[in-house]
JSON list of C-alpha atoms in Angstrom, two decimals:
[
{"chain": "H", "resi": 105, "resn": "UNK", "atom": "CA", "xyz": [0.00, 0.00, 0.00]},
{"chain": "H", "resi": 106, "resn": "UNK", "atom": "CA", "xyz": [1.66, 3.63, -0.95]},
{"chain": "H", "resi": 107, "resn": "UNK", "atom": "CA", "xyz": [2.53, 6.21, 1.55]},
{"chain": "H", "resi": 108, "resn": "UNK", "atom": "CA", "xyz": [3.51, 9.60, 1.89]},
{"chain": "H", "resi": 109, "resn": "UNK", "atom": "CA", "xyz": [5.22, 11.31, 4.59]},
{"chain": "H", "resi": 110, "resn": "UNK", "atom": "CA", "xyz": [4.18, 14.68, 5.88]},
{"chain": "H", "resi": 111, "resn": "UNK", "atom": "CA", "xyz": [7.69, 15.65, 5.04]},
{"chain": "H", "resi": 112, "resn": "UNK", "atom": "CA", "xyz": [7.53, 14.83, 1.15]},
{"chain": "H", "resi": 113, "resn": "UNK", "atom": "CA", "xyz": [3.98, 16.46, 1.12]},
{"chain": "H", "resi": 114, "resn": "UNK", "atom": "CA", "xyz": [5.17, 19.69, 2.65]},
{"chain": "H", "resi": 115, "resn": "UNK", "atom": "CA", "xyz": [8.29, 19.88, 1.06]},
{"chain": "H", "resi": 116, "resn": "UNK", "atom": "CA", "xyz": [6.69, 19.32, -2.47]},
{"chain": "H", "resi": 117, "resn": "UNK", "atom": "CA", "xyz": [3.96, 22.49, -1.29]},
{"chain": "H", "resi": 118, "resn": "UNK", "atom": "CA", "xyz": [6.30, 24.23, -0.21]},
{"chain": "H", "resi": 119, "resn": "UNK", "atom": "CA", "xyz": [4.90, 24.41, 3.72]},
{"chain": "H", "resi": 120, "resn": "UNK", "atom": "CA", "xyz": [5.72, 23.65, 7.39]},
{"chain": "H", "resi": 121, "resn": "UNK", "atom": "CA", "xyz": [4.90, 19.75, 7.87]},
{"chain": "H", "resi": 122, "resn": "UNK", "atom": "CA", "xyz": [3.66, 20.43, 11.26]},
{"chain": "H", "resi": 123, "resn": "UNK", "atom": "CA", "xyz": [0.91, 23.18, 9.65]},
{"chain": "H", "resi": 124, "resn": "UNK", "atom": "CA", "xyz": [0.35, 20.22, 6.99]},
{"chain": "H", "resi": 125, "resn": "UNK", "atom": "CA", "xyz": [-0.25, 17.82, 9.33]},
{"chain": "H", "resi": 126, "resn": "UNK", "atom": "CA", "xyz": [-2.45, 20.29, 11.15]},
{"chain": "H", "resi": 127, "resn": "UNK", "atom": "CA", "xyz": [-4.70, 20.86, 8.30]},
{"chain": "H", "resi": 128, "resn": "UNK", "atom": "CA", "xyz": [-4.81, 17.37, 7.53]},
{"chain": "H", "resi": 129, "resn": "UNK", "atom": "CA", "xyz": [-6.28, 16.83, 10.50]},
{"chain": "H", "resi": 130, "resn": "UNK", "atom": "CA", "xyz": [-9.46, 18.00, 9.91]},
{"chain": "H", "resi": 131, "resn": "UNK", "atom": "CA", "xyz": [-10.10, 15.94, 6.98]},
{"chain": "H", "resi": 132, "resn": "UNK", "atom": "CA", "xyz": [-9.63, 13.60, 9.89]},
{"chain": "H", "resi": 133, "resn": "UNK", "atom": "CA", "xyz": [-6.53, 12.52, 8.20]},
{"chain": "H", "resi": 134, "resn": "UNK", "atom": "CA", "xyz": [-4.11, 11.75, 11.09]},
{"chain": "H", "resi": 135, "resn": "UNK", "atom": "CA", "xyz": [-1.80, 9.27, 9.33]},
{"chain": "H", "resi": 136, "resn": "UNK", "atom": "CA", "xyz": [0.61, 7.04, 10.71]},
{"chain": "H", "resi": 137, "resn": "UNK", "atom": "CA", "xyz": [4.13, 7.76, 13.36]},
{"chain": "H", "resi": 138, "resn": "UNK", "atom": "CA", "xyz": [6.46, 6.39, 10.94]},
{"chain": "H", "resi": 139, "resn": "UNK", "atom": "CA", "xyz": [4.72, 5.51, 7.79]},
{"chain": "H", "resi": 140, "resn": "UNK", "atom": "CA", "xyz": [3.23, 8.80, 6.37]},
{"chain": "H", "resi": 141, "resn": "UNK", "atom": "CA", "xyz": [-0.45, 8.64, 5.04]},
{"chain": "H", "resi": 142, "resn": "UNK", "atom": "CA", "xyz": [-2.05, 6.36, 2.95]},
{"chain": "H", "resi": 143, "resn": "UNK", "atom": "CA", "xyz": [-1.98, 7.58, -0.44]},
{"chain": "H", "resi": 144, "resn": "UNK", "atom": "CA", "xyz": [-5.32, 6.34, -1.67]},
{"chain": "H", "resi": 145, "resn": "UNK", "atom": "CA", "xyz": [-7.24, 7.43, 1.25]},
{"chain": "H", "resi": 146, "resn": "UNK", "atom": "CA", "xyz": [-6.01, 10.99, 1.43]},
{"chain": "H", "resi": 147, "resn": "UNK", "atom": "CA", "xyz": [-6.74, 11.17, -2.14]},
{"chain": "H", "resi": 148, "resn": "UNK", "atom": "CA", "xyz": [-10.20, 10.29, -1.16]},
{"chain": "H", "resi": 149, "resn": "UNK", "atom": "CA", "xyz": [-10.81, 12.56, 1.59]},
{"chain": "H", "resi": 150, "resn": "UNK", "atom": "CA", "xyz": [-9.34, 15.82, -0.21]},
{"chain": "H", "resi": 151, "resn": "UNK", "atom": "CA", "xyz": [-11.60, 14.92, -2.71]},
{"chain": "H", "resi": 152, "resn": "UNK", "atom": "CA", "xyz": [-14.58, 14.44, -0.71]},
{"chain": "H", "resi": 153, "resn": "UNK", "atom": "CA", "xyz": [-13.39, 17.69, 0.70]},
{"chain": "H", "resi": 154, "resn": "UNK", "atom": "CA", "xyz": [-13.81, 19.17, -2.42]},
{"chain": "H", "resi": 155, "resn": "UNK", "atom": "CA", "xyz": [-17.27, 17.66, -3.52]},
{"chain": "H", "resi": 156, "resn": "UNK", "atom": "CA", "xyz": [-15.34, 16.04, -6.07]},
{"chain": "H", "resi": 157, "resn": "UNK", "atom": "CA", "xyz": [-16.55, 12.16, -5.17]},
{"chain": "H", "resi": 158, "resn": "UNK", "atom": "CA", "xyz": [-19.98, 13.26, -6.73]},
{"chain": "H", "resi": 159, "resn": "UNK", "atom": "CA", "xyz": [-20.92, 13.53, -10.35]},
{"chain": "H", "resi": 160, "resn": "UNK", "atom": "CA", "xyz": [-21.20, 17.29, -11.26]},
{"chain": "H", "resi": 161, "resn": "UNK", "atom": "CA", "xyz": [-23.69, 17.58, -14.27]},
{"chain": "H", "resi": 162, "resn": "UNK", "atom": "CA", "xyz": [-22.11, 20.94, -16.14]},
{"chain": "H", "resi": 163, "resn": "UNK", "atom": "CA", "xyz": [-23.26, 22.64, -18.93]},
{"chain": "H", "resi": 164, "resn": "UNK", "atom": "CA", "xyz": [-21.04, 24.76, -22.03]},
{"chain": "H", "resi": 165, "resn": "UNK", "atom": "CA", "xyz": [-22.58, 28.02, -23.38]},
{"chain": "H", "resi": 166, "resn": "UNK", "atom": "CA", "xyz": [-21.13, 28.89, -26.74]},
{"chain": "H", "resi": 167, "resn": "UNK", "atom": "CA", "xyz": [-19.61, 26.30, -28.71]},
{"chain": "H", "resi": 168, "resn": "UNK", "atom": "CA", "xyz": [-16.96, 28.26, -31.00]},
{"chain": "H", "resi": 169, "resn": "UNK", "atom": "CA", "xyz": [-13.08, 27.56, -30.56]},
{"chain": "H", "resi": 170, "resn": "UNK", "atom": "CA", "xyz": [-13.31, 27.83, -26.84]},
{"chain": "H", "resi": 171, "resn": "UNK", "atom": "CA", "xyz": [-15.96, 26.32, -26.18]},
{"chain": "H", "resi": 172, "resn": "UNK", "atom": "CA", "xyz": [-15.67, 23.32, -28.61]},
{"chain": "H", "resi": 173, "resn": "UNK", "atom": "CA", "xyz": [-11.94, 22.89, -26.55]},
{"chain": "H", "resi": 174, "resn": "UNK", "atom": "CA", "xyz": [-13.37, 23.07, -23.45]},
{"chain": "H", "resi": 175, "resn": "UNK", "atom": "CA", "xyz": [-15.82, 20.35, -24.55]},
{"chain": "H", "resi": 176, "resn": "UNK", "atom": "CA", "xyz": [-12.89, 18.15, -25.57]},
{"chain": "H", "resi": 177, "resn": "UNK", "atom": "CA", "xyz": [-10.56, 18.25, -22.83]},
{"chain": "H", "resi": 178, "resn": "UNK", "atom": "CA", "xyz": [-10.23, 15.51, -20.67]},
{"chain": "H", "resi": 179, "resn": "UNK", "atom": "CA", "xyz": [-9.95, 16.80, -17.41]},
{"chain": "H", "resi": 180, "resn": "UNK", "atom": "CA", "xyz": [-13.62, 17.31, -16.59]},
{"chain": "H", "resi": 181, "resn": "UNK", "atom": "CA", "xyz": [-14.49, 13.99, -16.25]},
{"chain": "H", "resi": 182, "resn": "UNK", "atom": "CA", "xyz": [-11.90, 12.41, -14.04]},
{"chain": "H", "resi": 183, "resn": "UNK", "atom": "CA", "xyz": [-12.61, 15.52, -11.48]},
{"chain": "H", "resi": 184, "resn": "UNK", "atom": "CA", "xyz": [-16.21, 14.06, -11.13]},
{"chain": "H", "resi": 185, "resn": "UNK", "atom": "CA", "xyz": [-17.33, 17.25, -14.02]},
{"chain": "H", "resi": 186, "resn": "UNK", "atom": "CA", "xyz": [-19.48, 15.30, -16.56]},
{"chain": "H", "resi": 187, "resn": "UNK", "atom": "CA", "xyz": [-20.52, 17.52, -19.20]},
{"chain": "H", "resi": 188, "resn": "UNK", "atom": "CA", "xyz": [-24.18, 17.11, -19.93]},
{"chain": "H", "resi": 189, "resn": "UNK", "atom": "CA", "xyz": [-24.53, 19.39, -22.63]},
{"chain": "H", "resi": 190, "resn": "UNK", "atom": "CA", "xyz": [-23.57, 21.61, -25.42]},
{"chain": "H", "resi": 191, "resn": "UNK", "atom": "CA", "xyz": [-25.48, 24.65, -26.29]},
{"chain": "H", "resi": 192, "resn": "UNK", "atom": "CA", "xyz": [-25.24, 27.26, -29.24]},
{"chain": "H", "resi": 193, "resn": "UNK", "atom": "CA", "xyz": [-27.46, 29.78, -30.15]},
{"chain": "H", "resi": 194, "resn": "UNK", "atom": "CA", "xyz": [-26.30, 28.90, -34.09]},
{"chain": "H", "resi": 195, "resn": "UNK", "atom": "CA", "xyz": [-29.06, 26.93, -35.28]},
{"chain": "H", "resi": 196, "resn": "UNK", "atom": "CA", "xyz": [-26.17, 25.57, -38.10]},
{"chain": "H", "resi": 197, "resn": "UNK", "atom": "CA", "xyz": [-24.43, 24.01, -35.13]},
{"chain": "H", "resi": 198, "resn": "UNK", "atom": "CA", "xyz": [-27.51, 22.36, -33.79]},
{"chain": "H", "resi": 199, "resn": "UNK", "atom": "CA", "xyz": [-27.31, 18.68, -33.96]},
{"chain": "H", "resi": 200, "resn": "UNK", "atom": "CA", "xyz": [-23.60, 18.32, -34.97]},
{"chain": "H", "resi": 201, "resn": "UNK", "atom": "CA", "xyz": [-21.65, 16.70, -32.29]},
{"chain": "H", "resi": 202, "resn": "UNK", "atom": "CA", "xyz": [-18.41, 18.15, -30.76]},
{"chain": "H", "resi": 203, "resn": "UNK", "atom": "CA", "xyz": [-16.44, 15.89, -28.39]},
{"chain": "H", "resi": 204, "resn": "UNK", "atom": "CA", "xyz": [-19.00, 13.26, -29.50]},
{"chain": "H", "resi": 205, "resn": "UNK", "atom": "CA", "xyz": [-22.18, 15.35, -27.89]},
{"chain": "H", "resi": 206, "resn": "UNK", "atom": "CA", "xyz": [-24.77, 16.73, -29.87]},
{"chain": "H", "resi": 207, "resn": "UNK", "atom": "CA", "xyz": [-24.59, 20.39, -29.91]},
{"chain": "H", "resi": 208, "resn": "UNK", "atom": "CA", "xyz": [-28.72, 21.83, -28.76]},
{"chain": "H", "resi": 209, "resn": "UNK", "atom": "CA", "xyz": [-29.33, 25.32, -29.27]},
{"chain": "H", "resi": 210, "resn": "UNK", "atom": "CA", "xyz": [-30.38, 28.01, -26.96]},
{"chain": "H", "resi": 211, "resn": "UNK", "atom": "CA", "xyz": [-33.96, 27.43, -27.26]},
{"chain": "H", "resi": 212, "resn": "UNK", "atom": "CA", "xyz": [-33.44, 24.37, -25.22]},
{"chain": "H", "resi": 213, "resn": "UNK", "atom": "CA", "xyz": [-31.55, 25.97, -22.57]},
{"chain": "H", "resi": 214, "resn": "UNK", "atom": "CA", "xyz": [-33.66, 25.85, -19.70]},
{"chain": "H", "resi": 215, "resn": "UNK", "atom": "CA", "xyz": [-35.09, 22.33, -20.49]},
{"chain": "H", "resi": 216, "resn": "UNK", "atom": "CA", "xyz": [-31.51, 20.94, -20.72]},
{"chain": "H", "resi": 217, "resn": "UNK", "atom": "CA", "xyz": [-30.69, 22.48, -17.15]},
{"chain": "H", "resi": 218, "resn": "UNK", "atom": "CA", "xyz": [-33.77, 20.87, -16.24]},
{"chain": "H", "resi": 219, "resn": "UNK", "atom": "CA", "xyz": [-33.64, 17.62, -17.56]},
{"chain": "H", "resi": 220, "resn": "UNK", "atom": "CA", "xyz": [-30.09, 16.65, -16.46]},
{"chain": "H", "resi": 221, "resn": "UNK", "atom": "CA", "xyz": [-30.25, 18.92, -12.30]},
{"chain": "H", "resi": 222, "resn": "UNK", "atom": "CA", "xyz": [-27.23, 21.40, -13.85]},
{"chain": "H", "resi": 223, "resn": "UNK", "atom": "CA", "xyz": [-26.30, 23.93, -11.28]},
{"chain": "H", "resi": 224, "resn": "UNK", "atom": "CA", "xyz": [-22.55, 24.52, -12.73]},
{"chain": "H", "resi": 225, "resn": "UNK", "atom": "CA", "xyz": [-22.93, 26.54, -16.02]},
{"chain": "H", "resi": 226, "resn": "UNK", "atom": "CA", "xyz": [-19.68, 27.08, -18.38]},
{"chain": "H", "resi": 227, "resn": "UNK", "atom": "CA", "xyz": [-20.00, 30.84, -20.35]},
{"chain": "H", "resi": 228, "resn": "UNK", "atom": "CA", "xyz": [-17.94, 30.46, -23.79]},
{"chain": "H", "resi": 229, "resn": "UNK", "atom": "CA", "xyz": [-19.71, 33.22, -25.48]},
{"chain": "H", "resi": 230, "resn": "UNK", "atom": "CA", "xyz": [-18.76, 36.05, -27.31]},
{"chain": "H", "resi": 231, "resn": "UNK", "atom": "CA", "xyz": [-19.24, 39.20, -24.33]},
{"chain": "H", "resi": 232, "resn": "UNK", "atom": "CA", "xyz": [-22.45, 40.40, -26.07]},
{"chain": "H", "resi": 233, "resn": "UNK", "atom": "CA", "xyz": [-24.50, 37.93, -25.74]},
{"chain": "H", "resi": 234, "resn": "UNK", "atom": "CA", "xyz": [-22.45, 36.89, -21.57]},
{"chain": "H", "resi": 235, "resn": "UNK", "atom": "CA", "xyz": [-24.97, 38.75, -19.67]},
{"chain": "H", "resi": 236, "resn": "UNK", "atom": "CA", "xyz": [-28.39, 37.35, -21.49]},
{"chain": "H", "resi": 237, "resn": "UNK", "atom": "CA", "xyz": [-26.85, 33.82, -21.05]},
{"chain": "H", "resi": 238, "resn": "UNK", "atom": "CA", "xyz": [-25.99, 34.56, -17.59]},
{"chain": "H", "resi": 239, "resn": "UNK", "atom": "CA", "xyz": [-29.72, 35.30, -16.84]},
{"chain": "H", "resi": 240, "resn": "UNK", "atom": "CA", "xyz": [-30.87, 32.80, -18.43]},
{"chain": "H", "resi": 241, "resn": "UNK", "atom": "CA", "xyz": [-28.61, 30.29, -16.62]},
{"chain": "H", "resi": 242, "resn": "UNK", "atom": "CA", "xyz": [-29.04, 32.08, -13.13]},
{"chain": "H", "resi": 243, "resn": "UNK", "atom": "CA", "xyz": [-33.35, 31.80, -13.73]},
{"chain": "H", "resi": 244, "resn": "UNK", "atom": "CA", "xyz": [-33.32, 28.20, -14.79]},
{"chain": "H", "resi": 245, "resn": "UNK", "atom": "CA", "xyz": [-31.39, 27.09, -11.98]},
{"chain": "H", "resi": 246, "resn": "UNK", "atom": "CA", "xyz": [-27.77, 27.40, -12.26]},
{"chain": "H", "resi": 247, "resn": "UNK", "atom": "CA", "xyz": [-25.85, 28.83, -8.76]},
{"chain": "H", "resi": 248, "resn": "UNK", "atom": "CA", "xyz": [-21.86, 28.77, -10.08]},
{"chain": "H", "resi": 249, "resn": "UNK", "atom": "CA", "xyz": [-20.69, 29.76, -13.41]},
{"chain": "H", "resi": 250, "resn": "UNK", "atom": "CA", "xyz": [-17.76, 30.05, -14.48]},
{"chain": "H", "resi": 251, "resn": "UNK", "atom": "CA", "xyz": [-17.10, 32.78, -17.30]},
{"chain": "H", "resi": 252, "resn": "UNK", "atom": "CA", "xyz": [-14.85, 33.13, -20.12]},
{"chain": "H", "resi": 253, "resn": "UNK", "atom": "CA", "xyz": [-16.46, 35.70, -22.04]},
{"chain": "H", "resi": 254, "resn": "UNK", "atom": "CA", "xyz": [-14.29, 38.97, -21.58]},
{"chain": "H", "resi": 255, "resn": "UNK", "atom": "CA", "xyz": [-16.87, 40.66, -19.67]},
{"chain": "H", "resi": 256, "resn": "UNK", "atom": "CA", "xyz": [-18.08, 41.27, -15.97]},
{"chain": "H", "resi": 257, "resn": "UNK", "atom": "CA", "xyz": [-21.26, 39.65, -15.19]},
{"chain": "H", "resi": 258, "resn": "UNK", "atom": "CA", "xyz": [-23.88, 40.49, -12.61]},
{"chain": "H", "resi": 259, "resn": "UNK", "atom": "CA", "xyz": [-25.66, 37.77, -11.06]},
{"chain": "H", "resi": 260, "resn": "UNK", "atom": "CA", "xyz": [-28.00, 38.39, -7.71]},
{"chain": "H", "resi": 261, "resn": "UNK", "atom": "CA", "xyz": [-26.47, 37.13, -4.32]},
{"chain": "H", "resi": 262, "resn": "UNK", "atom": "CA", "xyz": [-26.01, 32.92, -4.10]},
{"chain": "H", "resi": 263, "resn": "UNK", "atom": "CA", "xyz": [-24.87, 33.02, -7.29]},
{"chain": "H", "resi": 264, "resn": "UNK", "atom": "CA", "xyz": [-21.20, 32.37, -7.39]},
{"chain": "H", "resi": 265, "resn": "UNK", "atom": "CA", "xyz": [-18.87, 33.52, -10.87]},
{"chain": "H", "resi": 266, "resn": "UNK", "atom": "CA", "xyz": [-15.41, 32.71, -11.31]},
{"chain": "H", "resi": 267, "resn": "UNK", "atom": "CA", "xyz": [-14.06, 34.75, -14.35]},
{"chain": "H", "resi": 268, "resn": "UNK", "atom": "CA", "xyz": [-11.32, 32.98, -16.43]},
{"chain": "H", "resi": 269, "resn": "UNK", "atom": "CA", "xyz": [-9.34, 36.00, -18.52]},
{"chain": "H", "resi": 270, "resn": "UNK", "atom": "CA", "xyz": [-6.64, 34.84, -20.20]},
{"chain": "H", "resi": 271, "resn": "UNK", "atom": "CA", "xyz": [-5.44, 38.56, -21.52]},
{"chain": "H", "resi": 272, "resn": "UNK", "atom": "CA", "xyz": [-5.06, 39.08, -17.85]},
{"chain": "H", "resi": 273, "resn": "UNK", "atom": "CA", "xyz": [-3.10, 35.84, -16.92]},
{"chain": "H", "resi": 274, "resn": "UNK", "atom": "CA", "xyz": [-0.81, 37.13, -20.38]},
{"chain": "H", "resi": 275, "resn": "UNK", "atom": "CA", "xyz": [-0.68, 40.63, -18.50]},
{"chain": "H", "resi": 276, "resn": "UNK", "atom": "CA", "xyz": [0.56, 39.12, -15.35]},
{"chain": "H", "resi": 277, "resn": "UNK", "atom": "CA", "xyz": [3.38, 36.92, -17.15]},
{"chain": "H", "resi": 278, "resn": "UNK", "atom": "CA", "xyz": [4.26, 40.26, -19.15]},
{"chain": "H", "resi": 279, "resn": "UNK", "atom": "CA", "xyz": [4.87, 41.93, -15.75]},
{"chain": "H", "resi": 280, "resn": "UNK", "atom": "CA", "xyz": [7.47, 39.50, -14.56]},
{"chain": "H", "resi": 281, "resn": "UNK", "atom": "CA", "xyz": [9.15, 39.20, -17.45]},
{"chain": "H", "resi": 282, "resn": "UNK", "atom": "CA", "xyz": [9.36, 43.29, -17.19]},
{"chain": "H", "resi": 283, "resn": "UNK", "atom": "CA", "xyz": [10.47, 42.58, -13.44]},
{"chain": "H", "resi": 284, "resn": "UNK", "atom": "CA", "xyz": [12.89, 40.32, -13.90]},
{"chain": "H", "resi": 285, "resn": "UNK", "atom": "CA", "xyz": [14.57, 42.07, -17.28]},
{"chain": "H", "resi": 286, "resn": "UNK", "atom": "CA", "xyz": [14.85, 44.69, -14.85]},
{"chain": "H", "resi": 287, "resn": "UNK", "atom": "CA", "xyz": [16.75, 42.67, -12.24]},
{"chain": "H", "resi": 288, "resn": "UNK", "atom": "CA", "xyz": [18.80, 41.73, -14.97]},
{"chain": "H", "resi": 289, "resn": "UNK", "atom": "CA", "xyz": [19.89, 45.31, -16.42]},
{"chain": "H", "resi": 290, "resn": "UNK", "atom": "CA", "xyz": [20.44, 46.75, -12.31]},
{"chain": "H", "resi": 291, "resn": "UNK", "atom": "CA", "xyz": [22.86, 43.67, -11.99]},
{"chain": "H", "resi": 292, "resn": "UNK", "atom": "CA", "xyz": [24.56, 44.61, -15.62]},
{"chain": "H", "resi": 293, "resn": "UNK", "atom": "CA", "xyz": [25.11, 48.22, -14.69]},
{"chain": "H", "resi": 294, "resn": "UNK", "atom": "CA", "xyz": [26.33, 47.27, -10.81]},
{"chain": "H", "resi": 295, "resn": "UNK", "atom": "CA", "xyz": [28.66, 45.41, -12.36]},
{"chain": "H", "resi": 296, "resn": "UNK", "atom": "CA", "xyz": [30.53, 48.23, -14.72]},
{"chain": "H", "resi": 297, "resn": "UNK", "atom": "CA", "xyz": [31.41, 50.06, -11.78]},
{"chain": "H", "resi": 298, "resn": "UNK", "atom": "CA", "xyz": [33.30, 47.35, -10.27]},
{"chain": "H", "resi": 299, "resn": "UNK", "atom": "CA", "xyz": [34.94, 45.51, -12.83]},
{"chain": "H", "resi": 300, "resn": "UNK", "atom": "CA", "xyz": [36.35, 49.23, -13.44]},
{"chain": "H", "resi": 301, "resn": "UNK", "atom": "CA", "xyz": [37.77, 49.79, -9.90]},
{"chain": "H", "resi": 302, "resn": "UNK", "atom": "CA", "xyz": [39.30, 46.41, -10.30]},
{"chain": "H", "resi": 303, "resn": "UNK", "atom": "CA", "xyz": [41.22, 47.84, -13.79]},
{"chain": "H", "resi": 304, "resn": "UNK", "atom": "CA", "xyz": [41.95, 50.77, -11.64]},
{"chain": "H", "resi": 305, "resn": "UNK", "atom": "CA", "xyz": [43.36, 48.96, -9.03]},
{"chain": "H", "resi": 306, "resn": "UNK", "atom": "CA", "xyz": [45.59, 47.05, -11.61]},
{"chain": "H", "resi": 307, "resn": "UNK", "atom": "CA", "xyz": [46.85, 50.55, -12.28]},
{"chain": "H", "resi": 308, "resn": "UNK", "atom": "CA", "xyz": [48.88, 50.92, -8.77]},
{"chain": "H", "resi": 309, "resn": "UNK", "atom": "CA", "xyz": [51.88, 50.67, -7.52]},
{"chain": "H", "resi": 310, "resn": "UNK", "atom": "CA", "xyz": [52.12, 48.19, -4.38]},
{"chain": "H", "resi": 311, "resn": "UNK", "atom": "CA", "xyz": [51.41, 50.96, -2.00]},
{"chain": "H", "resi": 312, "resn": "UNK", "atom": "CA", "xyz": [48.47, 52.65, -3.64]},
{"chain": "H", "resi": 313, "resn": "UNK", "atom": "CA", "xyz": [50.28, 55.18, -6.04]},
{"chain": "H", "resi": 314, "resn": "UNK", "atom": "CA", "xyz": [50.69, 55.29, -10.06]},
{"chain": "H", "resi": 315, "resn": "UNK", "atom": "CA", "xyz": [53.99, 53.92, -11.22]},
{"chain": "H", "resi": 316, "resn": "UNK", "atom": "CA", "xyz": [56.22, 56.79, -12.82]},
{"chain": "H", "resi": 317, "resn": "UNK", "atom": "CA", "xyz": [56.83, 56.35, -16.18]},
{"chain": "H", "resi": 318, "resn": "UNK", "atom": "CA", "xyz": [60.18, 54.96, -17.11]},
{"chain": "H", "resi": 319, "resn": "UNK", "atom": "CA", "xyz": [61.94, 57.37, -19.79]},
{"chain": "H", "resi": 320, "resn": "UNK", "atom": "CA", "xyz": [62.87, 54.94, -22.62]}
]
């Protein structure tokens, strides 16, 4: 049976293994003196933790580039996130399957919510149209969405939004790359100043002075 000590664990986190074990502890994870925690368990209660041990019916809003790769990528599932549906207010796309699920159009939106007890909605939309899908989402049901139309939503209190802006994760990247090329030229121009004392230096005599010149 695998185990993990609260030493790997905190080390790979980068936190105090006594706080780790702490915290563990009220998963009512207490682990063994001497052979760590059982790998499969603690996997199991951080996930029940999480409300990840239940199947999560979630629906996609906006099936264009984003949306058609959020429908294909394989992480949903095995985080207990089944995606029940596909919807598209293109009546083209209606019927044509993305990921291997039929794409439904808008029209069917609050049936679909319905139908399969959705309370997670995913927003893929162009921002125009974030806000109308929003309230249509929020009145059939829905209590978490998470956005990635480039546009603030407002949603009525026990409604919970996450907004996913990927301009704004590229901003933040841009900024420590500015930092650190920063760093970079203040350690380039420290370093002129010293590398000419040292030719300086080179310069003098044993006891501080310039040589004389020699006559030839």
């Amino acid at each position: 049976m695998p185990t993990v000590s609260s030493e790997e664990l905190a080390a790979a986190a980068g936190v105090n293994s006594a706080k780790l074990r702490k915290d563990f502890s009220y998963l009512g994870s207490y682990g063994t003196r001497g052979v760590g925690y059982d790998v499969e368990y603690l996997v199991y209660q951080i996930s029940r933790e999480l409300g990840l041990t239940q199947d999560w019916p979630v629906v996609i809003v906006g099936i264009g580039n984003l949306g058609a790769a959020l429908a294909n990528y394989g992480g949903f599932a095995s985080r207990g996130f089944r995606v029940a549906a596909l919807i598209d207010a293109d009546a083209a796309m209606a019927g044509k399957p993305v990921a291997g699920i039929p794409v439904q159009h808008t029209d069917e939106l609050e049936r679909i919510i319905s139908d399969n007890g959705v309370s997670i909605g995913v927003i893929a939309t162009p921002a125009g149209a974030a806000q109308q899908v929003c309230d249509r989402l929020v009145a059939a049901g829905v209590t978490s969405i998470l956005n990635f139309a480039p546009t603030v939503l407002s949603v009525p209190d026990g409604v919970d939004v996450r907004k996913v802006d990927l301009s704004i994760e590229l901003q933040i990247l841009a900024f420590h790359e500015q930092r650190k090329a920063g760093e970079e030229a203040a350690a380039e121009a420290a370093a002129v100043p010293a590398a000419a004392t040292r030719d300086e230096s080179a310069d003098q005599g044993p006891d501080g002075d310039v040589p004389a010149v020699m006559p030839a």
